[in-house]
Structure formats: C-alpha cells, structure tokens
Amino acid sequence: MIPPSPTTEIIGVLGGMGPAATADFYAKLVSTTPGSSDQNHLRTVIWSDPTIPDRTEALLGDGPDPTPWLLHGCRVLREAGATVIAIPCNTAHAFVPRIADHVGLPIVHMIGEAAHRLTSLRPRVHTAGLLATTGTVRVGLYQEWLDRFGIRLVLPDAPSQDHEVMTAIHAVKAGTRDDTTTALLSRAARRLTEQGAQAVIAGCTEIPLGLPADAVDVPLIDPALALAQALIRRATTERTTESTAG
C-alpha cells in the first residue's frame, strides 16, 4: 500500500520549450521547496515535448500554430495525475487563452507571477525592462500585466532585440552558454537600464541560463523562479488547509 502524500497536489510541467529551460525550472522547483527529506518535496509529472512548434515563429506568422501540441501535452499531464499545470515558457503563454478552457486543470500563469514579484520589490519599481523573445515582445504579454500595476515597460531597440537578445536565446537553445552569450545579454540589459529600467525581467526561460543575476546592475526578475515559488505556496496552502481540516 502506497502511503499518503503530504499534499494531494501534483505539479504537471508542460516543458520542452526548450529542454534545458525545463530542466532548469525543475531544479528551481526542487531548490526552493522547504524541507529536509525526499518526502517533503512535491510530486511532479514532466511532459517535455521539444517537437512543439516554435512559439515566436507562430506569432510572427512564420510557422505552425503550437496550440494542438500544447493542448495535447496538458491532457497527457492530466491523464498522468497532474492537478495543476505549469508552463515554463514565456512565449507559450500567448496561447494559454486558447487552451485554458479545454485543459480541465488550473494553469498557474508564469507572467502574472513575475509581474507580482516585480511589484514586491522595494524601493517600488516604476519602470521595468524586458528581455524576451520577439514573439513575447510583439504580442505585449508583459505590457498587459504591467499596465495593471502602473509600471512602464522599456524594450530593446530592433538591432539589440535581433542581434543581442535573440542571438543569445538561440545560442542557449543550441547548448552554448559562454562569456559571449552573457556579454550579449548583459549589454542588452544595460541598454534597458540606460532607458530608466529599475529592474530587468528575464522574460524567456533561456535567458537566466545565459545571464547571471550579478551581470545586471539592477534586480533581475526570473519568471521561472516566480512560477516555482507560486507552485510551492499553492501546495503549502493546500497542506495547511488539509491539516486544519483534519
């Protein structure tokens, strides 16, 4: 007989976008979970599907719609026992409205969690910079959230977006994490702080793999870490509620 888990929550991770970012997200989920033994950690199911079409290409009209792959992945996770879905890919959140009503499980919104993390910084942030894929930038995923909190968003100019940010993201996806990649991203971040950014959002899950926090002169917001922390809070709240009810 399998003993009961300390929480009934089972995290379903819809990954593969890309694989290294998925592995990094799970490492963050593990490292931020409080506890002193294996049994204190959260039950997790990971569906890593690198065949999901490129999200930015789809948003720019240059590739197939990834929605069917995303919906299929969520259903695989649900059938595997997941009770909540986490998607450690910023650009994929542009497609969340298309799948949310068909998944049958709650999806914890990574961009919303990152925005809330930004509002918790002191002194208060009035202007934030964004390093993200061109798809994320183009559809205004972060703009929509930060507008709710009255935070101005500054973005890289076109040459920086193409030759620094996207070049670095593609390098990380190709397995390259070296001083050149870090230099590209830190230079792009510096351009944002020169525009008044008091914090920089690492708005693509590959970016923290190539840009250490100490390479930026202002706080670096990691949405994947914010998502991991939100999942832990959710599970902890559930555990406390069950304990109180018992």
PDB file of N, CA and C in Angstrom, residues 77-142:
ATOM      1  N   LEU A  77      -0.559  15.303 -19.223  1.00  0.00           N
ATOM      2  CA  LEU A  77      -0.261  15.555 -17.812  1.00  0.00           C
ATOM      3  C   LEU A  77      -1.475  15.270 -16.931  1.00  0.00           C
ATOM      4  N   ARG A  78      -2.647  15.669 -17.398  1.00  0.00           N
ATOM      5  CA  ARG A  78      -3.870  15.411 -16.622  1.00  0.00           C
ATOM      6  C   ARG A  78      -4.094  13.909 -16.469  1.00  0.00           C
ATOM      7  N   GLU A  79      -3.910  13.168 -17.557  1.00  0.00           N
ATOM      8  CA  GLU A  79      -4.099  11.713 -17.507  1.00  0.00           C
ATOM      9  C   GLU A  79      -3.049  11.048 -16.621  1.00  0.00           C
ATOM     10  N   ALA A  80      -1.894  11.700 -16.476  1.00  0.00           N
ATOM     11  CA  ALA A  80      -0.834  11.161 -15.621  1.00  0.00           C
ATOM     12  C   ALA A  80      -1.060  11.495 -14.151  1.00  0.00           C
ATOM     13  N   GLY A  81      -2.111  12.266 -13.874  1.00  0.00           N
ATOM     14  CA  GLY A  81      -2.447  12.560 -12.487  1.00  0.00           C
ATOM     15  C   GLY A  81      -2.206  13.977 -12.036  1.00  0.00           C
ATOM     16  N   ALA A  82      -1.732  14.840 -12.923  1.00  0.00           N
ATOM     17  CA  ALA A  82      -1.480  16.229 -12.535  1.00  0.00           C
ATOM     18  C   ALA A  82      -2.758  16.910 -12.077  1.00  0.00           C
ATOM     19  N   THR A  83      -2.611  17.786 -11.082  1.00  0.00           N
ATOM     20  CA  THR A  83      -3.758  18.553 -10.581  1.00  0.00           C
ATOM     21  C   THR A  83      -3.630  20.035 -10.908  1.00  0.00           C
ATOM     22  N   VAL A  84      -2.462  20.451 -11.392  1.00  0.00           N
ATOM     23  CA  VAL A  84      -2.236  21.840 -11.771  1.00  0.00           C
ATOM     24  C   VAL A  84      -1.156  21.847 -12.843  1.00  0.00           C
ATOM     25  N   ILE A  85      -1.221  22.815 -13.758  1.00  0.00           N
ATOM     26  CA  ILE A  85      -0.284  22.884 -14.876  1.00  0.00           C
ATOM     27  C   ILE A  85       0.646  24.094 -14.726  1.00  0.00           C
ATOM     28  N   ALA A  86       1.926  23.851 -14.969  1.00  0.00           N
ATOM     29  CA  ALA A  86       2.921  24.919 -15.037  1.00  0.00           C
ATOM     30  C   ALA A  86       3.574  24.863 -16.409  1.00  0.00           C
ATOM     31  N   ILE A  87       3.723  26.013 -17.047  1.00  0.00           N
ATOM     32  CA  ILE A  87       4.322  26.079 -18.386  1.00  0.00           C
ATOM     33  C   ILE A  87       5.553  26.984 -18.319  1.00  0.00           C
ATOM     34  N   PRO A  88       6.747  26.415 -18.172  1.00  0.00           N
ATOM     35  CA  PRO A  88       7.950  27.241 -18.070  1.00  0.00           C
ATOM     36  C   PRO A  88       8.452  27.722 -19.433  1.00  0.00           C
ATOM     37  N   CYS A  89       7.598  28.454 -20.115  1.00  0.00           N
ATOM     38  CA  CYS A  89       7.941  29.103 -21.387  1.00  0.00           C
ATOM     39  C   CYS A  89       7.107  30.365 -21.468  1.00  0.00           C
ATOM     40  N   ASN A  90       7.770  31.508 -21.507  1.00  0.00           N
ATOM     41  CA  ASN A  90       7.047  32.780 -21.537  1.00  0.00           C
ATOM     42  C   ASN A  90       6.191  32.909 -22.793  1.00  0.00           C
ATOM     43  N   THR A  91       6.799  32.675 -23.963  1.00  0.00           N
ATOM     44  CA  THR A  91       6.088  32.904 -25.222  1.00  0.00           C
ATOM     45  C   THR A  91       4.875  31.991 -25.362  1.00  0.00           C
ATOM     46  N   ALA A  92       4.956  30.782 -24.809  1.00  0.00           N
ATOM     47  CA  ALA A  92       3.825  29.855 -24.879  1.00  0.00           C
ATOM     48  C   ALA A  92       2.586  30.422 -24.195  1.00  0.00           C
ATOM     49  N   HIS A  93       2.779  31.371 -23.274  1.00  0.00           N
ATOM     50  CA  HIS A  93       1.624  31.941 -22.578  1.00  0.00           C
ATOM     51  C   HIS A  93       0.735  32.773 -23.499  1.00  0.00           C
ATOM     52  N   ALA A  94       1.234  33.109 -24.681  1.00  0.00           N
ATOM     53  CA  ALA A  94       0.378  33.795 -25.649  1.00  0.00           C
ATOM     54  C   ALA A  94      -0.740  32.876 -26.121  1.00  0.00           C
ATOM     55  N   PHE A  95      -0.538  31.568 -25.969  1.00  0.00           N
ATOM     56  CA  PHE A  95      -1.514  30.584 -26.437  1.00  0.00           C
ATOM     57  C   PHE A  95      -2.363  30.013 -25.302  1.00  0.00           C
ATOM     58  N   VAL A  96      -2.081  30.415 -24.072  1.00  0.00           N
ATOM     59  CA  VAL A  96      -2.835  29.898 -22.933  1.00  0.00           C
ATOM     60  C   VAL A  96      -4.331  30.185 -23.050  1.00  0.00           C
ATOM     61  N   PRO A  97      -4.762  31.381 -23.492  1.00  0.00           N
ATOM     62  CA  PRO A  97      -6.204  31.603 -23.617  1.00  0.00           C
ATOM     63  C   PRO A  97      -6.892  30.614 -24.551  1.00  0.00           C
ATOM     64  N   ARG A  98      -6.142  30.053 -25.497  1.00  0.00           N
ATOM     65  CA  ARG A  98      -6.740  29.119 -26.453  1.00  0.00           C
ATOM     66  C   ARG A  98      -6.940  27.726 -25.854  1.00  0.00           C
ATOM     67  N   ILE A  99      -6.183  27.407 -24.799  1.00  0.00           N
ATOM     68  CA  ILE A  99      -6.263  26.050 -24.241  1.00  0.00           C
ATOM     69  C   ILE A  99      -6.870  25.994 -22.850  1.00  0.00           C
ATOM     70  N   ALA A 100      -6.918  27.146 -22.162  1.00  0.00           N
ATOM     71  CA  ALA A 100      -7.285  27.147 -20.741  1.00  0.00           C
ATOM     72  C   ALA A 100      -8.634  26.482 -20.468  1.00  0.00           C
ATOM     73  N   ASP A 101      -9.614  26.715 -21.330  1.00  0.00           N
ATOM     74  CA  ASP A 101     -10.951  26.176 -21.090  1.00  0.00           C
ATOM     75  C   ASP A 101     -11.082  24.712 -21.506  1.00  0.00           C
ATOM     76  N   HIS A 102     -10.028  24.140 -22.081  1.00  0.00           N
ATOM     77  CA  HIS A 102     -10.110  22.776 -22.593  1.00  0.00           C
ATOM     78  C   HIS A 102      -9.199  21.808 -21.842  1.00  0.00           C
ATOM     79  N   VAL A 103      -8.455  22.318 -20.876  1.00  0.00           N
ATOM     80  CA  VAL A 103      -7.471  21.502 -20.172  1.00  0.00           C
ATOM     81  C   VAL A 103      -8.105  20.734 -19.013  1.00  0.00           C
ATOM     82  N   GLY A 104      -9.042  21.375 -18.335  1.00  0.00           N
ATOM     83  CA  GLY A 104      -9.680  20.743 -17.189  1.00  0.00           C
ATOM     84  C   GLY A 104      -8.884  20.852 -15.909  1.00  0.00           C
ATOM     85  N   LEU A 105      -7.817  21.642 -15.943  1.00  0.00           N
ATOM     86  CA  LEU A 105      -6.978  21.877 -14.769  1.00  0.00           C
ATOM     87  C   LEU A 105      -6.595  23.349 -14.727  1.00  0.00           C
ATOM     88  N   PRO A 106      -6.317  23.885 -13.526  1.00  0.00           N
ATOM     89  CA  PRO A 106      -5.830  25.265 -13.460  1.00  0.00           C
ATOM     90  C   PRO A 106      -4.422  25.374 -14.034  1.00  0.00           C
ATOM     91  N   ILE A 107      -4.146  26.480 -14.685  1.00  0.00           N
ATOM     92  CA  ILE A 107      -2.807  26.786 -15.195  1.00  0.00           C
ATOM     93  C   ILE A 107      -2.280  27.980 -14.404  1.00  0.00           C
ATOM     94  N   VAL A 108      -1.188  27.797 -13.693  1.00  0.00           N
ATOM     95  CA  VAL A 108      -0.579  28.910 -12.948  1.00  0.00           C
ATOM     96  C   VAL A 108       0.170  29.776 -13.955  1.00  0.00           C
ATOM     97  N   HIS A 109      -0.189  31.048 -14.022  1.00  0.00           N
ATOM     98  CA  HIS A 109       0.292  31.939 -15.080  1.00  0.00           C
ATOM     99  C   HIS A 109       1.652  32.522 -14.709  1.00  0.00           C
ATOM    100  N   MET A 110       2.680  32.085 -15.414  1.00  0.00           N
ATOM    101  CA  MET A 110       4.040  32.499 -15.079  1.00  0.00           C
ATOM    102  C   MET A 110       4.245  34.003 -15.235  1.00  0.00           C
ATOM    103  N   ILE A 111       3.689  34.586 -16.253  1.00  0.00           N
ATOM    104  CA  ILE A 111       3.902  36.024 -16.469  1.00  0.00           C
ATOM    105  C   ILE A 111       3.202  36.834 -15.388  1.00  0.00           C
ATOM    106  N   GLY A 112       2.020  36.395 -14.996  1.00  0.00           N
ATOM    107  CA  GLY A 112       1.346  37.068 -13.892  1.00  0.00           C
ATOM    108  C   GLY A 112       2.133  36.968 -12.600  1.00  0.00           C
ATOM    109  N   GLU A 113       2.739  35.814 -12.340  1.00  0.00           N
ATOM    110  CA  GLU A 113       3.538  35.645 -11.123  1.00  0.00           C
ATOM    111  C   GLU A 113       4.782  36.529 -11.165  1.00  0.00           C
ATOM    112  N   ALA A 114       5.393  36.650 -12.339  1.00  0.00           N
ATOM    113  CA  ALA A 114       6.566  37.522 -12.471  1.00  0.00           C
ATOM    114  C   ALA A 114       6.191  38.977 -12.234  1.00  0.00           C
ATOM    115  N   ALA A 115       5.032  39.375 -12.743  1.00  0.00           N
ATOM    116  CA  ALA A 115       4.576  40.753 -12.540  1.00  0.00           C
ATOM    117  C   ALA A 115       4.342  41.032 -11.058  1.00  0.00           C
ATOM    118  N   HIS A 116       3.737  40.086 -10.351  1.00  0.00           N
ATOM    119  CA  HIS A 116       3.521  40.253  -8.912  1.00  0.00           C
ATOM    120  C   HIS A 116       4.852  40.329  -8.167  1.00  0.00           C
ATOM    121  N   ARG A 117       5.817  39.533  -8.596  1.00  0.00           N
ATOM    122  CA  ARG A 117       7.149  39.576  -7.970  1.00  0.00           C
ATOM    123  C   ARG A 117       7.770  40.954  -8.158  1.00  0.00           C
ATOM    124  N   LEU A 118       7.593  41.521  -9.320  1.00  0.00           N
ATOM    125  CA  LEU A 118       8.143  42.843  -9.617  1.00  0.00           C
ATOM    126  C   LEU A 118       7.537  43.903  -8.702  1.00  0.00           C
ATOM    127  N   THR A 119       6.246  43.797  -8.433  1.00  0.00           N
ATOM    128  CA  THR A 119       5.582  44.788  -7.591  1.00  0.00           C
ATOM    129  C   THR A 119       6.005  44.679  -6.126  1.00  0.00           C
ATOM    130  N   SER A 120       6.606  43.551  -5.752  1.00  0.00           N
ATOM    131  CA  SER A 120       7.023  43.377  -4.354  1.00  0.00           C
ATOM    132  C   SER A 120       8.387  43.980  -4.057  1.00  0.00           C
ATOM    133  N   LEU A 121       9.104  44.405  -5.093  1.00  0.00           N
ATOM    134  CA  LEU A 121      10.442  44.962  -4.882  1.00  0.00           C
ATOM    135  C   LEU A 121      10.362  46.319  -4.179  1.00  0.00           C
ATOM    136  N   ARG A 122      11.343  46.558  -3.325  1.00  0.00           N
ATOM    137  CA  ARG A 122      11.472  47.846  -2.644  1.00  0.00           C
ATOM    138  C   ARG A 122      12.895  48.353  -2.801  1.00  0.00           C
ATOM    139  N   PRO A 123      13.068  49.626  -3.195  1.00  0.00           N
ATOM    140  CA  PRO A 123      12.028  50.615  -3.457  1.00  0.00           C
ATOM    141  C   PRO A 123      11.161  50.234  -4.661  1.00  0.00           C
ATOM    142  N   ARG A 124       9.971  50.816  -4.701  1.00  0.00           N
ATOM    143  CA  ARG A 124       8.989  50.450  -5.714  1.00  0.00           C
ATOM    144  C   ARG A 124       9.534  50.712  -7.117  1.00  0.00           C
ATOM    145  N   VAL A 125       9.262  49.763  -7.993  1.00  0.00           N
ATOM    146  CA  VAL A 125       9.703  49.868  -9.386  1.00  0.00           C
ATOM    147  C   VAL A 125       8.625  50.590 -10.205  1.00  0.00           C
ATOM    148  N   HIS A 126       9.039  51.647 -10.879  1.00  0.00           N
ATOM    149  CA  HIS A 126       8.123  52.388 -11.754  1.00  0.00           C
ATOM    150  C   HIS A 126       8.373  52.071 -13.226  1.00  0.00           C
ATOM    151  N   THR A 127       9.601  51.649 -13.533  1.00  0.00           N
ATOM    152  CA  THR A 127       9.973  51.322 -14.913  1.00  0.00           C
ATOM    153  C   THR A 127      10.751  50.012 -14.918  1.00  0.00           C
ATOM    154  N   ALA A 128      10.327  49.091 -15.754  1.00  0.00           N
ATOM    155  CA  ALA A 128      11.000  47.786 -15.865  1.00  0.00           C
ATOM    156  C   ALA A 128      11.415  47.563 -17.307  1.00  0.00           C
ATOM    157  N   GLY A 129      12.517  46.848 -17.474  1.00  0.00           N
ATOM    158  CA  GLY A 129      12.973  46.474 -18.805  1.00  0.00           C
ATOM    159  C   GLY A 129      12.658  45.016 -19.069  1.00  0.00           C
ATOM    160  N   LEU A 130      12.514  44.656 -20.331  1.00  0.00           N
ATOM    161  CA  LEU A 130      12.159  43.286 -20.695  1.00  0.00           C
ATOM    162  C   LEU A 130      13.126  42.729 -21.722  1.00  0.00           C
ATOM    163  N   LEU A 131      13.722  41.589 -21.377  1.00  0.00           N
ATOM    164  CA  LEU A 131      14.490  40.794 -22.331  1.00  0.00           C
ATOM    165  C   LEU A 131      13.661  39.550 -22.604  1.00  0.00           C
ATOM    166  N   ALA A 132      13.232  39.367 -23.836  1.00  0.00           N
ATOM    167  CA  ALA A 132      12.326  38.260 -24.165  1.00  0.00           C
ATOM    168  C   ALA A 132      12.422  37.961 -25.647  1.00  0.00           C
ATOM    169  N   THR A 133      11.738  36.899 -26.065  1.00  0.00           N
ATOM    170  CA  THR A 133      11.699  36.597 -27.490  1.00  0.00           C
ATOM    171  C   THR A 133      10.927  37.693 -28.223  1.00  0.00           C
ATOM    172  N   THR A 134      11.170  37.783 -29.510  1.00  0.00           N
ATOM    173  CA  THR A 134      10.461  38.775 -30.319  1.00  0.00           C
ATOM    174  C   THR A 134       8.962  38.506 -30.292  1.00  0.00           C
ATOM    175  N   GLY A 135       8.570  37.224 -30.198  1.00  0.00           N
ATOM    176  CA  GLY A 135       7.149  36.897 -30.122  1.00  0.00           C
ATOM    177  C   GLY A 135       6.514  37.440 -28.864  1.00  0.00           C
ATOM    178  N   THR A 136       7.172  37.242 -27.724  1.00  0.00           N
ATOM    179  CA  THR A 136       6.658  37.755 -26.446  1.00  0.00           C
ATOM    180  C   THR A 136       6.543  39.272 -26.483  1.00  0.00           C
ATOM    181  N   VAL A 137       7.568  39.921 -27.047  1.00  0.00           N
ATOM    182  CA  VAL A 137       7.555  41.382 -27.141  1.00  0.00           C
ATOM    183  C   VAL A 137       6.430  41.841 -28.062  1.00  0.00           C
ATOM    184  N   ARG A 138       6.319  41.194 -29.208  1.00  0.00           N
ATOM    185  CA  ARG A 138       5.385  41.649 -30.237  1.00  0.00           C
ATOM    186  C   ARG A 138       3.932  41.584 -29.777  1.00  0.00           C
ATOM    187  N   VAL A 139       3.563  40.550 -29.013  1.00  0.00           N
ATOM    188  CA  VAL A 139       2.161  40.420 -28.605  1.00  0.00           C
ATOM    189  C   VAL A 139       1.866  41.109 -27.278  1.00  0.00           C
ATOM    190  N   GLY A 140       2.872  41.704 -26.650  1.00  0.00           N
ATOM    191  CA  GLY A 140       2.635  42.510 -25.452  1.00  0.00           C
ATOM    192  C   GLY A 140       2.242  41.726 -24.216  1.00  0.00           C
ATOM    193  N   LEU A 141       2.787  40.515 -24.052  1.00  0.00           N
ATOM    194  CA  LEU A 141       2.407  39.691 -22.905  1.00  0.00           C
ATOM    195  C   LEU A 141       2.713  40.383 -21.579  1.00  0.00           C
ATOM    196  N   TYR A 142       3.881  40.964 -21.458  1.00  0.00           N
ATOM    197  CA  TYR A 142       4.236  41.627 -20.210  1.00  0.00           C
ATOM    198  C   TYR A 142       3.606  43.012 -20.121  1.00  0.00           C
TER     199      TYR A 142
END
